[in-house]
Amino acid sequence: MASRYDRAITVFSPDGHLFQVEYAQEAVKKGSTAVGIRGTNIVVLGVEKKSVAKLQDERTVRKICALDDHVCMAFAGLTADARVVINRARVECQSHKLTVEDPVTVEYITRFIATLKQKYTQSNGRRPFGISALIVGFDDDGIPRLYQTDPSGTYHAWKANAIGRSAKTVREFLEKNYTEDAIADDDEAIKLAIRALLEVVQSGGKNIELAIIRRNQPLKVNCVSKKKKKKNEKKNFKMRLG
Amino acid sequence: MAATFFGEVVKAPCRAGTEDEDEEEEGRRETPEDREVRRQLARKREVRLLRRQTKTSLEVSLLEKYPCSKFIIAIGNNAVAFLSSFVTNSGVWEEVGCAKLWNEWCRTTDTIHLSPTEAFCVFYHLKSNPSVFGSCPRKNMQITILTSRHVTEYKTSESTGSLPSPFLKALKTQNFRDPVCCSLLEQPNIVHDLPAAVLSYCQVWKIPAVLYLCYTDVMKLDLITVEAFKPILSSRTFKGLVKNIPQSTEMLKKLMTTNEIQSNIYT
């Protein structure tokens, strides 16, 4: 059945599937893992940084991008699709600021990205965007937000979530370990993000990159590398500005 | 004929009956030239068993020269990585031969001088315990096959997003009596290609054999997929073959880093 209904985006299968959208979700799983955590006074995005080729400039491989001063986004999936979506979102952020003289809310820009993605699931001849995104930030009211979008154009608010390869494993870890105590303290929220990523991050030499936004403070992007392994899976981490 | 949205023309099933059948049959009829080409290609197809890295052929079948009690075959890069870091890394394994084959789908056109790097299968035997790929007749042999498939090929009523991939499934022949290390492969899932051929052969010849199939969402060499094979280390076949698991895990990590292919398409 799938082979007859999966070639055109605008065709439903008899049992109601849009196969191209589901295949786009498979493309998302090919990207490395990204995790987002919403704390009481902090939002954290953690990504598994892919190791780059020797001759490649590391700075051009970015998985976490700022959409505005108070909003940032991590994605998983097709790099080129992400670039297009991020550019459109950034323009929309500035356009909104110029038009209504207020910065966008996190929910507004998430809805914009989700609407853009949904348009591509209903257009003739265009394939869906092969990316999922985690969007974090603080609104003017000081409340932290975390949203997740997927290739179908849906978006939801989350307390903590993961996207990309092995997202299910990370999500299960978060379900077990996300407690009100864990996220009340900023450092504990950051440690939770790192521990969640370590469940799935592969071989040594790979780094973890974190983006942190605290209330009324600008975005900070840090690199984390494993210092040493101790018994009982407790690890020391060295944070340095990346 | 029907046209799609993208302008391609595809053949639609015709409900009008047998109008076009004669024309189609003519197109399908094989000419003598076609038959001759096919015969020549069939003659060129060959499978050769060679002794170690030299070009010397093994005159007798490999199994008769080195008959064994435990035969483990790994198919695919994740299964091979598991075997080379956990099994062949513990103990001294000696390469006894390799198999090379050629058919018309191979990329190389030279059928006579297949280089050592084009071996499709390399055979190892354990020096300290020759009965593992050693000296017992086929009667007491037990075969273990390891392979992996993409999780989207796993047929289930749940959505693939909710499956705990990677996960292991097993399929065994009737004569295999040992307990398996994971749940059995449910219907309507089927096994394809070489693992299916080996299992069918074993079922027909009443050889105890088990296939461990890892469904994963990452088909290239991946640490988490290889580690999904770990439960089989507790089986009877692998007990005693694996000595140092932490060292094997380190060996596996090194294998990952050396074999990593840089790709910028997905981030």
Coordinates of C-alpha atoms in Angstrom, one line a residue:
Chain A
M1 CA 0.0 0.0 0.0
A2 CA 2.8 2.4 1.0
S3 CA 4.4 2.3 -2.4
R4 CA 1.4 3.6 -4.2
Y5 CA 0.6 6.5 -1.9
D6 CA 4.0 7.8 -0.9
R7 CA 5.2 9.6 -4.1
A8 CA 3.2 12.7 -3.8
I9 CA 2.8 14.9 -0.7
T10 CA -0.8 15.8 -1.5
V11 CA -2.1 12.2 -1.6
F12 CA -3.6 10.5 1.5
S13 CA -3.4 6.7 1.7
P14 CA -6.7 4.9 2.3
D15 CA -5.9 4.5 6.0
G16 CA -5.2 8.2 6.3
H17 CA -1.4 8.4 6.3
L18 CA 0.6 11.1 4.6
F19 CA 3.7 8.9 3.9
Q20 CA 6.0 11.8 2.9
V21 CA 5.5 13.4 6.2
E22 CA 6.2 10.2 8.0
Y23 CA 9.3 9.7 5.9
A24 CA 10.4 13.2 6.8
Q25 CA 10.3 12.2 10.4
E26 CA 12.7 9.4 9.6
A27 CA 15.1 12.0 8.2
V28 CA 14.9 13.8 11.5
K29 CA 16.2 10.6 13.2
K30 CA 19.3 10.8 11.1
G31 CA 20.4 14.0 12.8
S32 CA 22.3 13.8 16.1
T33 CA 20.4 14.2 19.4
A34 CA 19.3 17.5 20.9
V35 CA 17.7 17.9 24.3
G36 CA 15.7 20.8 25.8
I37 CA 14.9 21.4 29.4
R38 CA 12.7 24.1 30.9
G39 CA 13.8 24.9 34.4
T40 CA 12.2 27.3 36.9
N41 CA 14.6 30.2 36.1
I42 CA 16.5 28.8 33.2
V43 CA 16.1 27.0 29.8
V44 CA 18.8 24.7 28.5
L45 CA 19.4 23.3 25.1
G46 CA 22.0 20.6 24.8
V47 CA 23.2 19.0 21.5
E48 CA 25.6 16.3 20.6
K49 CA 28.2 18.1 18.5
K50 CA 29.2 16.0 15.5
S51 CA 33.0 15.7 15.0
V52 CA 34.0 17.7 11.9
A53 CA 36.3 16.7 9.1
K54 CA 40.0 17.8 9.7
L55 CA 40.0 20.5 7.1
Q56 CA 36.5 21.8 7.9
D57 CA 36.0 25.0 9.9
E58 CA 34.2 23.9 13.1
R59 CA 32.3 27.2 13.4
T60 CA 30.2 26.5 10.3
V61 CA 28.7 23.4 11.8
R62 CA 26.1 24.8 14.1
K63 CA 23.2 22.9 15.6
I64 CA 22.1 25.7 18.0
C65 CA 21.1 29.0 16.5
A66 CA 19.8 32.2 18.0
L67 CA 16.6 33.4 16.4
D68 CA 16.6 36.6 18.4
D69 CA 18.2 37.9 21.6
H70 CA 15.8 36.0 23.8
V71 CA 14.9 33.0 21.7
C72 CA 17.1 30.2 20.4
M73 CA 16.6 27.0 18.6
A74 CA 18.2 23.6 18.2
F75 CA 17.3 21.3 15.3
A76 CA 17.8 17.7 14.1
G77 CA 17.6 16.6 10.5
L78 CA 18.5 18.0 7.1
T79 CA 21.1 20.8 7.5
A80 CA 20.0 22.7 4.4
D81 CA 16.3 22.6 5.4
A82 CA 17.2 24.0 8.8
R83 CA 19.1 26.8 7.3
V84 CA 16.1 27.9 5.3
V85 CA 13.7 27.7 8.2
I86 CA 16.1 29.6 10.5
N87 CA 16.6 32.4 8.0
R88 CA 12.8 32.8 7.6
A89 CA 12.3 32.8 11.4
R90 CA 15.0 35.4 11.9
V91 CA 13.5 37.7 9.4
E92 CA 10.1 37.2 11.0
C93 CA 11.5 38.1 14.4
Q94 CA 12.9 41.4 13.1
S95 CA 9.8 42.1 11.0
H96 CA 7.6 41.6 14.1
K97 CA 9.8 43.9 16.2
L98 CA 9.7 46.6 13.6
T99 CA 6.0 46.3 13.0
V100 CA 4.6 46.0 16.5
E101 CA 7.6 47.4 18.4
D102 CA 7.7 44.3 20.6
P103 CA 10.0 41.3 20.4
V104 CA 8.3 38.0 19.4
T105 CA 7.0 35.7 22.0
V106 CA 8.4 32.2 21.9
E107 CA 5.0 30.8 21.1
Y108 CA 4.5 33.2 18.2
I109 CA 7.8 32.3 16.5
T110 CA 7.1 28.6 17.1
R111 CA 3.7 29.0 15.5
F112 CA 5.3 30.8 12.6
I113 CA 7.8 28.0 12.0
A114 CA 5.1 25.3 12.4
T115 CA 2.8 27.1 10.0
L116 CA 5.6 27.3 7.5
K117 CA 6.3 23.6 7.8
Q118 CA 2.6 22.7 7.5
K119 CA 2.4 24.7 4.2
Y120 CA 4.9 22.3 2.7
T121 CA 2.9 19.3 3.7
Q122 CA 0.0 20.6 1.6
S123 CA 1.7 22.0 -1.5
N124 CA 1.9 20.3 -4.8
G125 CA 5.4 19.4 -5.9
R126 CA 7.3 20.4 -2.7
R127 CA 8.4 18.0 0.0
P128 CA 8.1 18.7 3.7
F129 CA 11.0 20.1 5.7
G130 CA 13.1 17.3 7.1
I131 CA 13.7 18.9 10.5
S132 CA 12.4 18.9 14.0
A133 CA 13.2 21.9 16.2
L134 CA 13.4 22.7 19.9
I135 CA 12.7 26.4 20.5
V136 CA 13.5 27.9 23.9
G137 CA 13.4 31.3 25.4
F138 CA 11.9 33.7 28.0
D139 CA 8.9 35.9 27.2
D140 CA 8.5 39.5 28.5
D141 CA 6.4 38.1 31.4
G142 CA 9.6 36.2 32.6
I143 CA 8.1 32.7 32.1
P144 CA 10.5 30.2 30.5
R145 CA 9.2 28.3 27.4
L146 CA 10.2 25.2 25.5
Y147 CA 8.4 24.2 22.3
Q148 CA 9.0 21.4 19.9
T149 CA 8.0 21.3 16.2
D150 CA 8.1 18.4 13.8
P151 CA 7.9 18.0 10.0
S152 CA 4.1 17.7 10.0
G153 CA 3.8 21.3 11.3
T154 CA 2.6 20.5 14.8
Y155 CA 4.0 22.2 17.8
H156 CA 3.6 21.5 21.5
A157 CA 5.0 23.0 24.7
W158 CA 7.1 20.7 26.8
K159 CA 8.8 20.6 30.1
A160 CA 11.6 18.6 28.7
N161 CA 12.1 16.8 25.3
A162 CA 14.6 15.4 22.9
I163 CA 14.8 15.1 19.1
G164 CA 17.0 13.3 16.7
R165 CA 18.7 9.9 16.9
S166 CA 17.8 7.9 20.0
A167 CA 15.4 10.6 21.1
K168 CA 13.2 7.9 22.7
T169 CA 15.9 6.8 25.0
V170 CA 16.7 10.3 26.1
R171 CA 13.0 11.1 26.6
E172 CA 12.6 8.0 28.8
F173 CA 15.6 9.1 30.9
L174 CA 14.0 12.6 31.2
E175 CA 10.7 11.1 32.3
K176 CA 12.4 9.3 35.1
N177 CA 14.7 12.1 36.2
Y178 CA 12.8 15.3 35.6
T179 CA 11.5 16.4 39.0
E180 CA 10.6 19.8 40.4
D181 CA 13.6 19.6 42.6
A182 CA 15.9 18.8 39.7
I183 CA 14.9 21.9 37.8
A184 CA 14.5 24.3 40.7
D185 CA 18.3 24.9 40.7
D186 CA 19.9 26.2 37.5
D187 CA 23.0 24.0 37.8
E188 CA 20.9 20.9 38.4
A189 CA 18.9 21.7 35.2
I190 CA 22.1 22.0 33.3
K191 CA 23.4 18.7 34.8
L192 CA 20.2 17.0 33.9
A193 CA 20.6 18.0 30.2
I194 CA 24.2 16.8 30.2
R195 CA 23.3 13.5 31.8
A196 CA 20.4 13.0 29.4
L197 CA 22.7 13.5 26.4
L198 CA 25.3 11.2 27.9
E199 CA 22.8 8.3 27.7
V200 CA 23.2 8.3 23.9
V201 CA 26.3 10.3 23.0
Q202 CA 28.8 8.1 21.2
S203 CA 32.5 7.6 21.4
G204 CA 35.1 9.7 23.1
G205 CA 36.3 12.9 21.4
K206 CA 32.7 14.1 20.8
N207 CA 31.7 17.2 22.7
I208 CA 28.4 18.4 24.0
E209 CA 27.3 21.9 23.3
L210 CA 24.9 23.8 25.6
A211 CA 22.9 26.9 25.1
I212 CA 21.6 28.5 28.3
I213 CA 19.2 31.4 28.8
R214 CA 18.6 32.6 32.3
R215 CA 15.8 35.1 33.1
N216 CA 16.8 38.6 32.0
Q217 CA 20.2 37.5 30.8
P218 CA 21.5 37.0 27.3
L219 CA 22.0 33.7 25.6
K220 CA 25.2 31.8 26.4
V221 CA 26.6 29.0 24.3
N222 CA 29.1 26.7 26.1
C223 CA 31.1 23.7 25.1
V224 CA 31.3 20.8 27.5
S225 CA 34.0 18.1 27.3
K226 CA 34.3 15.0 29.5
K227 CA 37.1 15.5 32.0
K228 CA 37.3 12.1 33.5
K229 CA 35.1 9.1 34.3
K230 CA 34.6 8.1 37.9
K231 CA 33.0 5.0 39.3
N232 CA 29.2 4.9 39.8
E233 CA 28.8 6.9 36.6
K234 CA 29.5 10.3 38.2
K235 CA 31.3 12.5 35.8
N236 CA 33.2 15.8 36.3
F237 CA 32.6 18.4 33.7
K238 CA 34.6 21.4 32.7
M239 CA 32.6 24.2 31.2
R240 CA 34.3 26.6 28.9
L241 CA 33.0 29.3 26.7
G242 CA 32.9 28.0 23.2
Chain B
M1 CA -1.1 4.9 -19.2
A2 CA -1.5 7.6 -16.6
A3 CA 0.3 10.9 -15.8
T4 CA 1.3 11.9 -12.3
F5 CA 1.6 15.4 -10.9
F6 CA 5.2 15.6 -11.9
G7 CA 4.7 14.8 -15.6
E8 CA 6.0 11.3 -15.4
V9 CA 4.1 8.7 -17.4
V10 CA 3.3 5.5 -15.6
K11 CA 1.6 2.3 -16.7
A12 CA -1.8 2.0 -15.1
P13 CA -3.5 -1.4 -14.8
C14 CA -5.8 -1.9 -17.7
R15 CA -9.4 -3.1 -16.9
A16 CA -10.3 -3.3 -20.6
G17 CA -9.0 -6.9 -20.9
T18 CA -6.6 -8.4 -23.3
E19 CA -6.4 -5.7 -25.9
D20 CA -2.7 -4.9 -25.5
E21 CA -1.5 -8.3 -24.5
D22 CA -0.1 -9.4 -27.9
E23 CA 2.0 -6.3 -28.3
E24 CA 3.4 -6.7 -24.8
E25 CA 4.3 -10.3 -25.3
E26 CA 6.4 -9.5 -28.4
G27 CA 8.4 -7.0 -26.4
R28 CA 9.0 -9.6 -23.7
R29 CA 10.1 -12.4 -25.9
E30 CA 13.8 -13.3 -25.6
T31 CA 15.9 -13.3 -28.7
P32 CA 18.6 -15.9 -29.1
E33 CA 21.2 -13.2 -28.5
D34 CA 19.7 -12.4 -25.1
R35 CA 19.9 -16.0 -24.2
E36 CA 23.5 -16.3 -25.3
V37 CA 24.5 -13.3 -23.3
R38 CA 22.8 -14.7 -20.2
R39 CA 24.5 -18.0 -20.7
Q40 CA 27.9 -16.4 -20.9
L41 CA 27.3 -14.3 -17.8
A42 CA 26.2 -17.4 -15.9
R43 CA 29.4 -19.1 -16.8
K44 CA 31.4 -16.2 -15.5
R45 CA 29.7 -16.2 -12.1
E46 CA 31.8 -17.9 -9.5
V47 CA 32.5 -18.3 -5.8
R48 CA 36.1 -19.1 -4.8
L49 CA 37.4 -20.1 -1.5
L50 CA 41.0 -19.0 -1.0
R51 CA 43.6 -19.9 1.6
R52 CA 44.4 -16.9 3.8
Q53 CA 45.6 -13.9 1.9
T54 CA 47.3 -15.8 -0.9
K55 CA 45.7 -16.8 -4.1
T56 CA 46.0 -20.5 -3.4
S57 CA 42.6 -22.1 -3.6
L58 CA 41.3 -24.5 -1.1
E59 CA 40.8 -27.7 -3.0
V60 CA 38.3 -29.1 -0.5
S61 CA 35.4 -27.3 1.0
L62 CA 36.4 -25.0 3.9
L63 CA 34.1 -26.8 6.3
E64 CA 35.5 -30.2 5.5
K65 CA 39.0 -29.0 6.0
Y66 CA 38.2 -27.1 9.2
P67 CA 34.9 -28.7 10.4
C68 CA 33.6 -27.0 13.5
S69 CA 31.2 -27.2 16.3
K70 CA 30.3 -23.6 16.5
F71 CA 30.0 -21.4 13.4
I72 CA 29.3 -17.8 13.9
I73 CA 28.5 -15.6 10.9
A74 CA 28.1 -11.8 11.0
I75 CA 26.5 -10.0 8.2
G76 CA 26.6 -6.2 7.9
N77 CA 28.9 -3.7 9.4
N78 CA 27.3 -3.5 12.8
A79 CA 27.3 -7.2 13.3
V80 CA 30.9 -7.5 12.1
A81 CA 32.0 -4.7 14.4
F82 CA 30.4 -6.5 17.3
L83 CA 32.1 -9.8 16.5
S84 CA 35.5 -8.2 15.9
S85 CA 35.5 -6.1 19.1
F86 CA 33.9 -8.6 21.5
V87 CA 34.9 -12.0 20.1
T88 CA 37.9 -12.0 17.8
N89 CA 39.5 -9.4 20.1
S90 CA 39.5 -11.9 23.0
G91 CA 41.7 -14.9 22.4
V92 CA 43.8 -15.6 19.3
W93 CA 41.9 -16.0 16.1
E94 CA 43.7 -17.0 13.0
E95 CA 42.5 -16.2 9.5
V96 CA 42.1 -19.4 7.6
G97 CA 40.6 -18.3 4.4
C98 CA 38.3 -16.0 2.6
A99 CA 35.5 -16.3 0.0
K100 CA 35.4 -14.1 -3.1
L101 CA 32.7 -14.0 -5.6
W102 CA 31.8 -12.4 -8.8
N103 CA 28.5 -12.0 -10.6
E104 CA 27.3 -9.5 -13.2
W105 CA 26.2 -7.1 -10.5
C106 CA 29.7 -6.6 -9.1
R107 CA 31.4 -3.4 -9.8
T108 CA 34.7 -4.8 -10.8
T109 CA 34.9 -6.2 -14.3
D110 CA 38.1 -8.2 -13.8
T111 CA 37.0 -11.7 -12.9
I112 CA 40.3 -13.4 -12.8
H113 CA 42.4 -11.2 -10.5
L114 CA 40.2 -10.5 -7.5
S115 CA 42.4 -8.6 -5.0
P116 CA 42.5 -9.7 -1.3
T117 CA 40.6 -6.5 -0.3
E118 CA 37.6 -7.7 -2.3
A119 CA 36.9 -10.7 -0.2
F120 CA 33.2 -10.9 0.7
C121 CA 33.8 -13.2 3.6
V122 CA 36.8 -13.9 5.8
F123 CA 37.0 -17.1 7.9
Y124 CA 38.7 -17.1 11.3
H125 CA 39.3 -20.0 13.7
L126 CA 40.2 -19.9 17.3
K127 CA 43.7 -21.2 17.8
S128 CA 43.3 -22.2 21.4
N129 CA 40.1 -24.2 20.9
P130 CA 40.1 -25.7 17.4
S131 CA 36.6 -27.2 18.0
V132 CA 35.3 -23.7 17.5
F133 CA 35.6 -23.8 13.8
G134 CA 37.6 -27.0 14.6
S135 CA 37.5 -30.7 14.4
C136 CA 33.9 -32.0 14.9
P137 CA 31.8 -33.2 12.1
R138 CA 28.8 -31.3 10.9
K139 CA 26.5 -33.4 13.1
N140 CA 27.3 -31.5 16.3
M141 CA 27.6 -28.1 14.7
Q142 CA 25.6 -25.1 15.9
I143 CA 25.3 -22.0 13.8
T144 CA 24.7 -18.4 15.0
I145 CA 24.0 -15.6 12.6
L146 CA 24.1 -11.9 13.4
T147 CA 22.7 -9.2 11.2
S148 CA 20.8 -5.9 11.3
R149 CA 18.0 -4.3 9.4
H150 CA 16.3 -0.9 9.4
V151 CA 13.5 -0.6 11.9
T152 CA 11.1 0.6 9.2
E153 CA 11.1 -2.9 7.8
Y154 CA 9.7 -4.2 11.1
K155 CA 6.0 -4.8 10.6
T156 CA 4.0 -3.9 13.7
S157 CA 0.7 -2.3 14.6
E158 CA 2.6 0.3 16.7
S159 CA 4.2 3.3 15.0
T160 CA 8.0 3.1 14.5
G161 CA 8.4 6.2 16.6
S162 CA 7.3 4.3 19.7
L163 CA 9.6 1.3 19.1
P164 CA 12.6 1.1 21.5
S165 CA 15.1 0.8 18.7
P166 CA 17.6 -0.7 18.5
F167 CA 16.1 -4.0 19.6
L168 CA 17.0 -7.6 19.1
K169 CA 14.8 -10.4 17.7
A170 CA 15.6 -14.0 17.2
L171 CA 14.6 -16.7 14.7
K172 CA 15.7 -20.3 15.2
T173 CA 15.5 -23.7 13.4
Q174 CA 13.5 -26.6 14.8
N175 CA 16.7 -28.4 16.1
F176 CA 17.9 -25.4 18.1
R177 CA 17.2 -26.3 21.7
D178 CA 19.1 -23.7 23.7
P179 CA 17.3 -20.7 25.1
V180 CA 17.4 -17.6 23.0
C181 CA 18.6 -14.3 24.5
C182 CA 15.7 -12.1 23.3
S183 CA 12.1 -12.5 22.1
L184 CA 11.4 -14.3 18.9
L185 CA 10.6 -12.6 15.6
E186 CA 6.8 -12.3 15.3
Q187 CA 4.7 -12.8 12.2
P188 CA 4.3 -11.3 9.6
N189 CA 7.9 -10.2 9.7
I190 CA 10.2 -12.2 7.4
V191 CA 14.0 -12.5 7.1
H192 CA 15.7 -11.8 3.7
D193 CA 18.9 -12.5 1.8
L194 CA 21.9 -14.3 3.2
P195 CA 20.6 -14.9 6.8
A196 CA 17.4 -16.4 5.3
A197 CA 19.4 -18.6 3.0
V198 CA 21.6 -19.9 5.8
L199 CA 18.6 -20.5 8.2
S200 CA 16.7 -22.3 5.4
Y201 CA 19.7 -24.5 4.7
C202 CA 20.0 -25.3 8.4
Q203 CA 16.3 -26.1 8.8
V204 CA 16.4 -28.5 5.8
W205 CA 19.6 -30.3 7.0
K206 CA 18.4 -30.3 10.6
I207 CA 21.4 -28.2 11.9
P208 CA 20.6 -26.2 15.0
A209 CA 20.9 -22.5 14.1
V210 CA 19.8 -19.2 15.5
L211 CA 19.6 -15.8 13.9
Y212 CA 19.9 -12.7 16.0
L213 CA 18.5 -9.7 14.1
C214 CA 18.9 -6.2 15.3
Y215 CA 16.4 -3.7 14.2
T216 CA 17.9 -0.3 14.2
D217 CA 17.3 3.2 12.9
V218 CA 20.9 3.8 12.0
M219 CA 22.2 1.5 9.4
K220 CA 25.8 2.7 9.2
L221 CA 28.3 1.7 11.9
D222 CA 26.9 2.9 15.2
L223 CA 27.9 2.3 18.8
I224 CA 24.4 1.9 20.2
T225 CA 23.4 -0.6 17.5
V226 CA 26.5 -2.7 18.1
E227 CA 25.8 -2.6 21.8
A228 CA 22.3 -3.9 21.2
F229 CA 23.9 -7.3 20.4
K230 CA 25.4 -7.5 23.9
P231 CA 22.6 -9.8 25.4
I232 CA 23.9 -12.6 23.2
L233 CA 27.2 -12.7 25.1
S234 CA 25.3 -14.6 27.8
S235 CA 24.4 -17.5 25.4
R236 CA 26.1 -20.9 25.4
T237 CA 27.8 -20.2 22.1
F238 CA 29.6 -17.0 23.3
K239 CA 30.3 -18.1 26.9
G240 CA 34.0 -18.6 27.1
L241 CA 34.7 -16.8 23.8
V242 CA 34.5 -13.3 25.3
K243 CA 37.0 -12.5 28.0
N244 CA 37.3 -8.8 28.6
I245 CA 34.2 -6.8 28.0
P246 CA 35.5 -3.3 29.1
Q247 CA 38.5 -3.8 26.8
S248 CA 36.2 -4.8 24.0
T249 CA 34.0 -1.7 24.6
E250 CA 37.1 0.4 24.2
M251 CA 38.1 -1.4 21.1
L252 CA 34.7 -0.8 19.7
K253 CA 34.9 2.9 20.4
K254 CA 38.2 3.0 18.5
L255 CA 36.6 1.2 15.6
M256 CA 33.9 3.8 15.5
T257 CA 36.2 6.8 15.4
T258 CA 38.4 5.3 12.7
N259 CA 35.4 4.3 10.5
E260 CA 33.4 7.4 10.9
I261 CA 32.2 8.9 7.7
Q262 CA 31.8 12.7 7.7
S263 CA 28.4 13.7 6.3
N264 CA 27.1 17.2 6.3
I265 CA 23.7 16.4 5.0
Y266 CA 22.2 15.7 8.4
T267 CA 23.0 17.6 11.6

